[in-house]
Short mmCIF file of C-alpha atoms and ligand atoms in Angstrom, two decimals:
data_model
loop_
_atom_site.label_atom_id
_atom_site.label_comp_id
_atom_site.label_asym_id
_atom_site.label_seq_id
_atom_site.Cartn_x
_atom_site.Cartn_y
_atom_site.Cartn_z
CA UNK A 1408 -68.40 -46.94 50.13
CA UNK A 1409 -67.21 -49.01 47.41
CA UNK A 1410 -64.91 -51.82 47.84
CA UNK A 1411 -61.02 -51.13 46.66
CA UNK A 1412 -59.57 -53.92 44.30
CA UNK A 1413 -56.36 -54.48 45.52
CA UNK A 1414 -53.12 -56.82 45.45
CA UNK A 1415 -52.09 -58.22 48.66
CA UNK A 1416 -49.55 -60.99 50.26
CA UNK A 1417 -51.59 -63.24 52.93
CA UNK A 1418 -48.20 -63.98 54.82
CA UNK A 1419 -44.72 -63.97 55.08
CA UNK A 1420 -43.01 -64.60 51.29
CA UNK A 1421 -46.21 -65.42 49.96
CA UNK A 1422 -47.13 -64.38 46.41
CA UNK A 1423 -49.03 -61.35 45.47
CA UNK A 1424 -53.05 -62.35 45.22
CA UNK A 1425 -55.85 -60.56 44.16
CA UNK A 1426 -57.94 -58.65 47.21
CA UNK A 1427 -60.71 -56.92 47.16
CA UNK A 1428 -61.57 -54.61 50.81
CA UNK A 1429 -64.47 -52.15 51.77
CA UNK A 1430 -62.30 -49.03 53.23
CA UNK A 1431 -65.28 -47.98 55.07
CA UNK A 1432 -66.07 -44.27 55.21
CA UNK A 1433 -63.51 -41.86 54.14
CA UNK A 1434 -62.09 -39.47 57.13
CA UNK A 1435 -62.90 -35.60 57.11
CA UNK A 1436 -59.09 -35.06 56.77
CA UNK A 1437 -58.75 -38.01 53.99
CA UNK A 1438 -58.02 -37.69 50.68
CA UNK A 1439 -58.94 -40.80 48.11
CA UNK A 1440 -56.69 -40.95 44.80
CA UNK A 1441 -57.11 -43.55 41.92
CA UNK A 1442 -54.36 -45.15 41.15
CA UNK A 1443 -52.74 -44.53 37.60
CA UNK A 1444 -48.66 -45.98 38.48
CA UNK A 1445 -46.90 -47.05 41.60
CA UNK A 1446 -43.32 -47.73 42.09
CA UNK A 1447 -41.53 -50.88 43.51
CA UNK A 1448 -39.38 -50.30 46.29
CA UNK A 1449 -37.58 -52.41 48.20
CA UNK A 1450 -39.21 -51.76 51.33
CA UNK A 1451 -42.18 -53.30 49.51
CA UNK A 1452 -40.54 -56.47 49.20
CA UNK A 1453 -39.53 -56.04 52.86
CA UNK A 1454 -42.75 -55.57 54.42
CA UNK A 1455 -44.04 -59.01 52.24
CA UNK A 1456 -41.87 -61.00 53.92
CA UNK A 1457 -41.69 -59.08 56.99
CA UNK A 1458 -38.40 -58.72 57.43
CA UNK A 1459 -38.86 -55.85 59.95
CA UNK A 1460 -41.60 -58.01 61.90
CA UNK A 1461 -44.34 -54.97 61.41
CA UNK A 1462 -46.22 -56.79 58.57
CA UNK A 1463 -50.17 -57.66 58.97
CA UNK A 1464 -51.27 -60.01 56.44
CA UNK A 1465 -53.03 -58.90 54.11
CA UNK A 1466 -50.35 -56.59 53.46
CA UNK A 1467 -51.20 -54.36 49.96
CA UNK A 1468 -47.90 -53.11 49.68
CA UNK A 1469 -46.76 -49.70 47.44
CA UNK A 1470 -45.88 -45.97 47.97
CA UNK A 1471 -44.55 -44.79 45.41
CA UNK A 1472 -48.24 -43.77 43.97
CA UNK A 1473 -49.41 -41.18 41.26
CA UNK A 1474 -52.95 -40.75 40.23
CA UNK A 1475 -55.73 -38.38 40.50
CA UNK A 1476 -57.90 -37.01 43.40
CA UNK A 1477 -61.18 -38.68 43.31
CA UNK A 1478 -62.84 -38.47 46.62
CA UNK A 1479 -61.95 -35.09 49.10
CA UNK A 1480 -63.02 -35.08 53.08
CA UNK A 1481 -64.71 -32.32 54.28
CA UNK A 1482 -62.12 -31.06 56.28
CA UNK A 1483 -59.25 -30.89 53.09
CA UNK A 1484 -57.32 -28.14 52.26
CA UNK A 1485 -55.54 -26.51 49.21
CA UNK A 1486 -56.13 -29.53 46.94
CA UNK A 1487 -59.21 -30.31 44.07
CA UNK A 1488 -60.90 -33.59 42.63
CA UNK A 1489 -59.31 -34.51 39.69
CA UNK A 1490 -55.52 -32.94 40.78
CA UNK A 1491 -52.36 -35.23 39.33
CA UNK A 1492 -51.11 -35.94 42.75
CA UNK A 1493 -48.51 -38.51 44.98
CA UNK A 1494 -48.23 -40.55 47.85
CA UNK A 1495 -45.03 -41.58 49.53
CA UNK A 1496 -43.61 -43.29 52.76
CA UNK A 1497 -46.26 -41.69 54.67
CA UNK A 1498 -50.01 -41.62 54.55
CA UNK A 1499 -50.89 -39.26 57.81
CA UNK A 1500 -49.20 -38.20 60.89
CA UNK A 1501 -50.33 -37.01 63.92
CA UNK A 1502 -50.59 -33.06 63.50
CA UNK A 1503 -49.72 -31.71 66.87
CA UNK A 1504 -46.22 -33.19 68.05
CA UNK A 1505 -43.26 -31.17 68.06
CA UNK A 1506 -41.99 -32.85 64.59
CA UNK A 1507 -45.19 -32.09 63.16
CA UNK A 1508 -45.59 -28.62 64.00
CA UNK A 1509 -41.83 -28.25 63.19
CA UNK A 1510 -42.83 -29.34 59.47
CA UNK A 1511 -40.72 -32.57 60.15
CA UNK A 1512 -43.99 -34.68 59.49
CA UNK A 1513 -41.74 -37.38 58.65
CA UNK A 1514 -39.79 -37.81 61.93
CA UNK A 1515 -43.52 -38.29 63.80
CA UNK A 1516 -43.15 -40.71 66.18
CA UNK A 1517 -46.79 -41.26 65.30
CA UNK A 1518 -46.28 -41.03 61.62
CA UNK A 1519 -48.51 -43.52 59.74
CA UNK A 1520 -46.85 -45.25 56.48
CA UNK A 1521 -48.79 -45.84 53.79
CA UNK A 1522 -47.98 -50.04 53.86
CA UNK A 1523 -47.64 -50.70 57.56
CA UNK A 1524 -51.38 -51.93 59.03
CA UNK A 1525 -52.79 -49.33 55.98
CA UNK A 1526 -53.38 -50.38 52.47
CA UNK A 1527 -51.22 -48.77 49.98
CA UNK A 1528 -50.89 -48.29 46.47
CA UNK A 1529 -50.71 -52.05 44.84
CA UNK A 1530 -54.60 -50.96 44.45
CA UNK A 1531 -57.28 -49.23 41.91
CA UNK A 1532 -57.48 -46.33 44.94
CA UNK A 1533 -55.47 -45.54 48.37
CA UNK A 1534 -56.21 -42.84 51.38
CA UNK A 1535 -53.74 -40.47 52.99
CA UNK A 1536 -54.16 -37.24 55.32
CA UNK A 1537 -54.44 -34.29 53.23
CA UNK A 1538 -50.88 -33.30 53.98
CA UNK A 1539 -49.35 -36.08 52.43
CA UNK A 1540 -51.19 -35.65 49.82
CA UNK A 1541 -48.33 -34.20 47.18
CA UNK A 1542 -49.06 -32.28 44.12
CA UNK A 1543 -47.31 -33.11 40.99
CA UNK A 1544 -45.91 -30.45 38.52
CA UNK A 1545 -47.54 -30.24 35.45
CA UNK A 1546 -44.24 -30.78 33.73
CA UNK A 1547 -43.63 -33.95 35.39
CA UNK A 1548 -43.82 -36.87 34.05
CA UNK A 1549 -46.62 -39.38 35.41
CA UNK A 1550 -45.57 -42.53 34.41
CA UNK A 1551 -41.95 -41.87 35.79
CA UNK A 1552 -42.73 -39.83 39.07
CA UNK A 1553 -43.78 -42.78 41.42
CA UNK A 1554 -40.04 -43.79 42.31
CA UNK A 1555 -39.01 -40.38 43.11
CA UNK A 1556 -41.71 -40.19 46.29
CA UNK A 1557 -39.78 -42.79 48.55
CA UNK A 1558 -36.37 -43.66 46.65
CA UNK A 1559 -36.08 -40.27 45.03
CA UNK A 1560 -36.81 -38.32 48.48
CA UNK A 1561 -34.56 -40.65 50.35
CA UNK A 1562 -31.81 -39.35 48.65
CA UNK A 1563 -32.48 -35.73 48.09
CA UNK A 1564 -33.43 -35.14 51.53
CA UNK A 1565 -29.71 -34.99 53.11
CA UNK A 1566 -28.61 -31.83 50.55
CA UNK A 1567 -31.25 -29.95 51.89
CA UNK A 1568 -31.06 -31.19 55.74
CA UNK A 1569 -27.66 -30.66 56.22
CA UNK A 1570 -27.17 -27.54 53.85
CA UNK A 1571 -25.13 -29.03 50.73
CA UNK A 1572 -23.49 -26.43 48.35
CA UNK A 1573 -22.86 -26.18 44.74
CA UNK A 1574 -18.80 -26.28 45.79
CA UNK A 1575 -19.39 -29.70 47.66
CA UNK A 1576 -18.18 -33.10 46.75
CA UNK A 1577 -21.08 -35.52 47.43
CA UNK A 1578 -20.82 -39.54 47.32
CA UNK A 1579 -23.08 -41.88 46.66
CA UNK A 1580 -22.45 -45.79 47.76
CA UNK A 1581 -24.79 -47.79 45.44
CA UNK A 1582 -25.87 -47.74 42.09
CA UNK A 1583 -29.42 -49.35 42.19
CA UNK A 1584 -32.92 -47.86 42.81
CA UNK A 1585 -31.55 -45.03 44.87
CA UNK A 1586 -28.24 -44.17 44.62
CA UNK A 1587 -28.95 -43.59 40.80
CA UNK A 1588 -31.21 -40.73 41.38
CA UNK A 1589 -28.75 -39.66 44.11
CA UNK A 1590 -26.16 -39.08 41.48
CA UNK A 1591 -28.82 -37.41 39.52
CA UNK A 1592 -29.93 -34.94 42.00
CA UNK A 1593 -26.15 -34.50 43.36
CA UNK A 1594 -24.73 -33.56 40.02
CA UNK A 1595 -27.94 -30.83 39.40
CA UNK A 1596 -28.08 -29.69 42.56
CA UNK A 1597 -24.24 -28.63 41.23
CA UNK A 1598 -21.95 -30.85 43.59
CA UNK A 1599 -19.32 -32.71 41.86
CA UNK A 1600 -20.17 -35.90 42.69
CA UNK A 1601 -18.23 -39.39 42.91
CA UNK A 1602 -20.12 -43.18 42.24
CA UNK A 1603 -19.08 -46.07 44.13
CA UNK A 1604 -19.51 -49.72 43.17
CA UNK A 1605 -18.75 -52.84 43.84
CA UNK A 1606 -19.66 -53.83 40.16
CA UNK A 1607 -16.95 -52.87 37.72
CA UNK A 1608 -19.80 -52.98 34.37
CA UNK A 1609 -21.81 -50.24 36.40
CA UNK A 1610 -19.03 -47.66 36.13
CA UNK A 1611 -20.24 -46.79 32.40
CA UNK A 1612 -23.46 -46.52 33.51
CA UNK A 1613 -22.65 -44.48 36.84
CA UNK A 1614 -20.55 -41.85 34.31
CA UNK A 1615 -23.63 -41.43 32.02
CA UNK A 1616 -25.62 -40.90 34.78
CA UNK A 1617 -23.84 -37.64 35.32
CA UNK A 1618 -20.68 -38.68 37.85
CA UNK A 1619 -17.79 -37.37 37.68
CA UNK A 1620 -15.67 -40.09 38.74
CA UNK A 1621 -16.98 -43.57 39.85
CA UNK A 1622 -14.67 -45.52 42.53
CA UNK A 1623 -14.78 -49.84 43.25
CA UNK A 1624 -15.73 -49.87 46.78
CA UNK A 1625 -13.85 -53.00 46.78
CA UNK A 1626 -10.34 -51.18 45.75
CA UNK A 1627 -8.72 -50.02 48.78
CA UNK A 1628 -6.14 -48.19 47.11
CA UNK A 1629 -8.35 -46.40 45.21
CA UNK A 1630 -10.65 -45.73 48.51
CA UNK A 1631 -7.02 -44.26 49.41
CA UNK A 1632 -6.62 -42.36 46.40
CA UNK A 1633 -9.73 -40.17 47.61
CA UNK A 1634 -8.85 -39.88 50.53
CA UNK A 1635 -10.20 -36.69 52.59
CA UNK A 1636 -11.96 -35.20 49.70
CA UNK A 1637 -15.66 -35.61 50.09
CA UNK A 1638 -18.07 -33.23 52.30
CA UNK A 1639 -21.14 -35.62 52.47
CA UNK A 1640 -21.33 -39.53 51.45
CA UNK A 1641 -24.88 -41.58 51.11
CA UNK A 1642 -24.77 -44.43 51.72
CA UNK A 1643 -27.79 -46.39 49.55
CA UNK A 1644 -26.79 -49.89 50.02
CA UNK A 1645 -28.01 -52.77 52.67
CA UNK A 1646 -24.72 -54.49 52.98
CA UNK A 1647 -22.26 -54.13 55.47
CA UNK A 1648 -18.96 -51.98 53.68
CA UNK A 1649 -15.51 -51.45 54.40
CA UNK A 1650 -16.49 -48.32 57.16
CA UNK A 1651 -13.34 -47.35 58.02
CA UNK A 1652 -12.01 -46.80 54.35
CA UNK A 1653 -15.48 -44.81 53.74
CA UNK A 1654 -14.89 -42.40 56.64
CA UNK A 1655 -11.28 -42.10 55.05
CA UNK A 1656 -12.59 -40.80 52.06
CA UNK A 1657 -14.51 -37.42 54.40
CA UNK A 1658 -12.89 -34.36 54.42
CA UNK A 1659 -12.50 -32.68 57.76
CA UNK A 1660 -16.41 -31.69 58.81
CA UNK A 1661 -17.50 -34.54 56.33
CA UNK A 1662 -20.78 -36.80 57.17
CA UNK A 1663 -21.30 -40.67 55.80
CA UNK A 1664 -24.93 -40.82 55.76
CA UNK A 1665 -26.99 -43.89 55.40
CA UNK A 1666 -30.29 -44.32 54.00
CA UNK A 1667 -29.77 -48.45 53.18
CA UNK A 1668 -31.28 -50.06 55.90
CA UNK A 1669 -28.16 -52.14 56.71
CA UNK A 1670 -29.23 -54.82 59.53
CA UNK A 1671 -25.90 -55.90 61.16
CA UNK A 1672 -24.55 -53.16 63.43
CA UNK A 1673 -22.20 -51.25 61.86
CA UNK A 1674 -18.75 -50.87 63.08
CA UNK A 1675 -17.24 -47.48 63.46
CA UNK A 1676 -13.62 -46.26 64.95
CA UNK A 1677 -14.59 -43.61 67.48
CA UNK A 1678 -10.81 -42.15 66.41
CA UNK A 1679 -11.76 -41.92 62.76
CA UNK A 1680 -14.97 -39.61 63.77
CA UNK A 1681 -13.29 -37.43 66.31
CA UNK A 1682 -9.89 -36.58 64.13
CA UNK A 1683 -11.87 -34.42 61.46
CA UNK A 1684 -14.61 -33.68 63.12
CA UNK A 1685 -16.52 -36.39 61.19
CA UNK A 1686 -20.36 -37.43 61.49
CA UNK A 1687 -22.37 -40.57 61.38
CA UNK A 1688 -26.28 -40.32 60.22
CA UNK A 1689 -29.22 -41.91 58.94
CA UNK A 1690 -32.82 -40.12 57.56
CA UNK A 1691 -36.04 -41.33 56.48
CA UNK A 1692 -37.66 -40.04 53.44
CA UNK A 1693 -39.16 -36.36 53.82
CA UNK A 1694 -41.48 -34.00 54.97
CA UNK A 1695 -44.60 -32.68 53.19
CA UNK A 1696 -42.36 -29.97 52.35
CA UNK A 1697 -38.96 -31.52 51.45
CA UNK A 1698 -41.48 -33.83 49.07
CA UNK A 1699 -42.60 -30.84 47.25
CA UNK A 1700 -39.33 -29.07 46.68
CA UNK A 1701 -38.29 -32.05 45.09
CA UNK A 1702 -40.81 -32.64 42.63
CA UNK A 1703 -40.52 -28.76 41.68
CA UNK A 1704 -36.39 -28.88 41.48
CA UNK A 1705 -36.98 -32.71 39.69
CA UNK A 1706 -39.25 -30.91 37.01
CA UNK A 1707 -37.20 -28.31 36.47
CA UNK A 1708 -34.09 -29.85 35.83
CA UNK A 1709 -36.04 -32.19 34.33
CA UNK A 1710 -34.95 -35.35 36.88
CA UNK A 1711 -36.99 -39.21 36.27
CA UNK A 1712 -35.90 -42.23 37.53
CA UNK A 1713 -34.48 -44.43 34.84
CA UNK A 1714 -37.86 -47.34 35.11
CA UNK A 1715 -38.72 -50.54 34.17
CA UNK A 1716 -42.84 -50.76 33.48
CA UNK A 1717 -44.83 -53.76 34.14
CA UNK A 1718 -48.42 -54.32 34.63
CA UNK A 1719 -49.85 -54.10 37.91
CA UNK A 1720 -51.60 -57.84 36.88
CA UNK A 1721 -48.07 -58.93 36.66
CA UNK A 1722 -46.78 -57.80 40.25
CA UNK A 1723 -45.26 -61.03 40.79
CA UNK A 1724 -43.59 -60.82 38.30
CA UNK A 1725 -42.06 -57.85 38.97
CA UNK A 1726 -41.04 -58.57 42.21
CA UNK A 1727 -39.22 -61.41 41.01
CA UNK A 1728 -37.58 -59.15 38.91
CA UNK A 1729 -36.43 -56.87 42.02
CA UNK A 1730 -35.47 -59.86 44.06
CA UNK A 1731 -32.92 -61.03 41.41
CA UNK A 1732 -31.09 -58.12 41.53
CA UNK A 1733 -32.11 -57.20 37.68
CA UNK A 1734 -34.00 -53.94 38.12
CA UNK A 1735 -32.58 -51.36 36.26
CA UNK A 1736 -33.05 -49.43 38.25
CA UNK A 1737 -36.44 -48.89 39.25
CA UNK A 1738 -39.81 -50.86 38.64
CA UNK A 1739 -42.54 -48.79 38.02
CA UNK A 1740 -46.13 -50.85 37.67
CA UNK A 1741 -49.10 -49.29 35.55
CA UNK A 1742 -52.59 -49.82 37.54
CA UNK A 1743 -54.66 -52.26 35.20
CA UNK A 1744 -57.65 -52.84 36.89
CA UNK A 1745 -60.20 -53.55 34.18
ZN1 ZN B 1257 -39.77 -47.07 49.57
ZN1 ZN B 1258 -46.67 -35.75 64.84
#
C-alpha cells in the first residue's frame, strides 16, 4: 500500500512536522478518501498538547475532512470511488452495541475518533468505516464544508435530540468556531434566537449573523432582563460562566446544554434546576444520521461556516492563529501535497 504523507506533532506542544506512514492494508469495511480541505478545531489543538492525556505521538491531527473516495473495501456499502464525501469526530464504531444498533453511533462506548491512536485528516488520504463515511450534497460547498462535520454537528445536534420547534427561543453562549454556526442553524431552523458574549465588538457581528438580540454574559442585569425566556441554551464556550444567572435566563422546562468542554467542575444550585423543571446536559457531535441531515438542511438553506483558508504547508501557522484567539471563526486548511 502506499505510504500517506502526513503532518504530525511528535509530543506534547510540539510543532507540526512533516510525516510520512505506510497504513498497511485497507480493511474490508474501510473506506480511503484523498484529502482536498480539513478544518481546524480546537480539539485538534487539544489532542497536540494532550490536554485530555489520550494523545500518542505522532499524533496527525484533523476531522473536519472533505475529499473524494479513492480506495473502497470489499465489504462497503451505498458509496462509489470518486464520491465528494466527509469525515468527522468519528472514524468507525463498533457495529453491534446497543448505541450502534440504536443509530447513536456516536455515543459508542467503543466509538473510534478519527485523531485519537488513528491518523486523521492533516494528510494527502485518511480511513474511516464505511458508515462514517458522509456524503456531501452536490450543492455544498467543498472548500467551506469541513467545519460543519465536528463544530457544525456539535451544535445542530441538540435541536434535533431534544425536539426544538420553530416557536422556541434558543441561546447560544459563545461566538467563536461554534456558537457562530449555532446561531446560524438556530435562526433557520426558525427559533428566535439570542447571542451571548463577553466581547462587546462581537455584538455587530453576532446580529449579522442572524440573532435577534445578542446579550454581555458579563451584564447581570441584562442576564436579568431575560430572565425565564429561553427553551434551550448551548453552551459553546470552555470557560467557567456565571451558572446560576444562565439557568435564570430558562423558561420553565428549559435545558442549558454544553458542548464546550469546560474542565473545572461546574457549579450548579440543585434549587435553580428543580423550581422549573430545568435540565443540565452535554452531547458529542452526531450520528451517521444526525451528520447527514445536517449537510442536507445546511445545503438547503444554504448554511457555511464563515472560514479562514490557509495552506495545509502552513499548519503551524494556522494553529498559531487559533491559539491567539484570532480565528474568525473557523480555519479551514487546503491539502497541498505536491
Ligand atoms: Zn472538532
Ligand atoms: Zn457500538
Amino acid at each position: 500500500m502506499a505510504e500517506i504523507r502526513a503532518w504530525a506533532s511528535k509530543g506534547p506542544k510540539q510543532k507540526l512536522e512533516p510525516f510520512v506512514f505506510n497504513p498497511g492494508a485497507l480493511g474490508v469495511d474501510e473506506v480511503e478518501i484523498t484529502v482536498e480541505y480539513c478544518g481546524l478545531c480546537h480539539s485538534d489543538l487539544s489532542m497536540i498538547n494532550n490536554d485530555w492525556g489520550l494523545s500518542q505521538y505522532p499524533v496527525v491531527p484533523g476531522h473536519e475532512i472533505v475529499g473524494r473516495i479513492t480506495l473502497l473495501g470489499s465489504n462497503v456499502k451505498g458509496l462509489q470511488l470518486g464520491q465528494k464525501v466527509g469525515i468527522g469526530w468519528n472514524a468507525g464504531s463498533c457495529m453491534h452495541c446497543h448505541e450502534c444498533i440504536e443509530g447513536n453511533h456516536n455515543l459508542c462506548l467503543s466509538a473510534q475518533p478519527t485523531i485519537v491512536s488513528h491518523h486523521g485528516g492533516f494528510a494527502e488520504r485518511v480511513r474511516a468505516h464505511w458508515i462514517w463515511v458522509i456524503p456531501l450534497p452536490d450543492t455544498l460547498d467543498t472548500a467551506t464544508a469541513g467545519p460543519l462535520l465536528c463544530g457544525g454537528i456539535t451544535v445542530f445536534s441538540p435541536l434535533l435530540t431534544f425536539g426544538i420547534k420553530p416557536t422556541h427561543h434558543v441561546g447560544i453562549v459563545g461566538i467563536g468556531g461554534l456558537g457562530h454556526m449555532g446561531i446560524k442553524f438556530s435562526k433557520a431552523w426558525g427559533c428566535e434566537v439570542t447571542a451571548f458574549t463577553s466581547t462587546a465588538s462581537k455584538k455587530n457581528e453576532a446580529k449579522a449573523l442572524g440573532a435577534h438580540h445578542v446579550v454581555s454574559t458579563q451584564d447581570h442585569d441584562a442576564l436579568t432582563k431575560i430572565a425565564s425566556s429561553l427553551d434551550l441554551l448551548i453552551v459553546t464556550v470552555n470557560v467557567p460562566m456565571d451558572w446560576t444567572g444562565l439557568l435564570n435566563t430558562l423558561r420553565p422546562n428549559g435545558r442549558l446544554h454544553v458542548v464546550g468542554a469546560v474542565l473545572e467542575p461546574m457549579a450548579i444550585p440543585a434549587i435553580n434546576l428543580i423550581f422549573g423543571q430545568k435540565s443540565v446536559s452535554g452531547s458529542p457531535t452526531g450520528s451517521p444520521a444526525a451528520l447527514s441531515t445536517m449537510l442536507a438542511f445546511a445545503a438547503r438553506h444554504q448554511i457555511a461556516p464563515q472560514v479562514e483558508f490557509f495552506l495545509l504547508s502552513q499548519v503551524n501557522e494556522a494553529l498559531a492563529h487559533l491559539q491567539a484567539g484570532k480565528a474568525r471563526y473557523r480555519i479551514v486548511l487546503q491539502a497541498d501535497f505536491a
